GROMACS .gro file of C-alpha atoms in nm:
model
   51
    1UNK     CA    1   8.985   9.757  10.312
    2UNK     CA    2   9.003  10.004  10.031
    3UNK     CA    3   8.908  10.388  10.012
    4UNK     CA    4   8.918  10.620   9.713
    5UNK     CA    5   8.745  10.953   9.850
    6UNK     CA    6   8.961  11.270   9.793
    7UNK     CA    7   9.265  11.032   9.684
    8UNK     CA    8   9.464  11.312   9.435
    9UNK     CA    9   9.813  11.285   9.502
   10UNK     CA   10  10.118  11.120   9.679
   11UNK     CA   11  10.036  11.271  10.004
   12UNK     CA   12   9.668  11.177  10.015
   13UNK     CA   13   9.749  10.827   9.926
   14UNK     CA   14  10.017  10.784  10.184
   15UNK     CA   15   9.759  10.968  10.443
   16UNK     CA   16   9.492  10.767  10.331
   17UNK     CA   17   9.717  10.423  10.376
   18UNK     CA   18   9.803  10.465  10.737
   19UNK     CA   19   9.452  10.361  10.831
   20UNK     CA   20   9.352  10.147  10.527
   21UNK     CA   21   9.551   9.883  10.325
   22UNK     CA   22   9.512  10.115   9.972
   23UNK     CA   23   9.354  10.371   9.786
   24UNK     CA   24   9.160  10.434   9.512
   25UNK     CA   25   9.284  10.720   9.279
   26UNK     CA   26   8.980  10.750   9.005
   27UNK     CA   27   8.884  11.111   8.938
   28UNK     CA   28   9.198  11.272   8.953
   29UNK     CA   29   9.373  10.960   8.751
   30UNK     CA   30   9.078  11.039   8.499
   31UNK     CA   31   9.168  11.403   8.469
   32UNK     CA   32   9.518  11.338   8.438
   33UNK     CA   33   9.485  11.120   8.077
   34UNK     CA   34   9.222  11.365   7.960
   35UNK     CA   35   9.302  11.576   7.681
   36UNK     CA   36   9.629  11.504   7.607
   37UNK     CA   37   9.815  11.323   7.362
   38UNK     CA   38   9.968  11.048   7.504
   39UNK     CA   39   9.762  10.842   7.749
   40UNK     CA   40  10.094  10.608   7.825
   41UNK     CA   41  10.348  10.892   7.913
   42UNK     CA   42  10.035  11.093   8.092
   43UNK     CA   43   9.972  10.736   8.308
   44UNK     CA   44  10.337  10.687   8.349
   45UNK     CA   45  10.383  10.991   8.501
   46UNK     CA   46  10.101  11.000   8.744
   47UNK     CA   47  10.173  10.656   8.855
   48UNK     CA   48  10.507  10.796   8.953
   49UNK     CA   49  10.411  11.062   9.113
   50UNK     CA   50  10.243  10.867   9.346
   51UNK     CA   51  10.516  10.643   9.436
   0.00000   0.00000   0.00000
């Protein structure tokens, strides 16, 4: 089982894990790669910040 409500950050995720087997980050993934210049170091970057 999945969720993806209120998923924004590491600690969310990790939170969110401990009672399902993943999350779903969508909106604030979405924010992240808006408006900036480069979508592949803006992704990168998230992603890691999640790990």
């Amino acid at each position: 089982m999945l969720t993806g409500f209120n998923i924004k950050n590491q600690q969310n995720f990790k939170d969110a894990c401990k009672y399902v087997d993943g999350a779903i980050i969508g909106s604030e993934f979405i924010r992240q790669i808006t408006d900036v210049d480069d979508i592949a170091k803006a992704t990168a970057n998230f992603v890691a910040s999640i790990k």
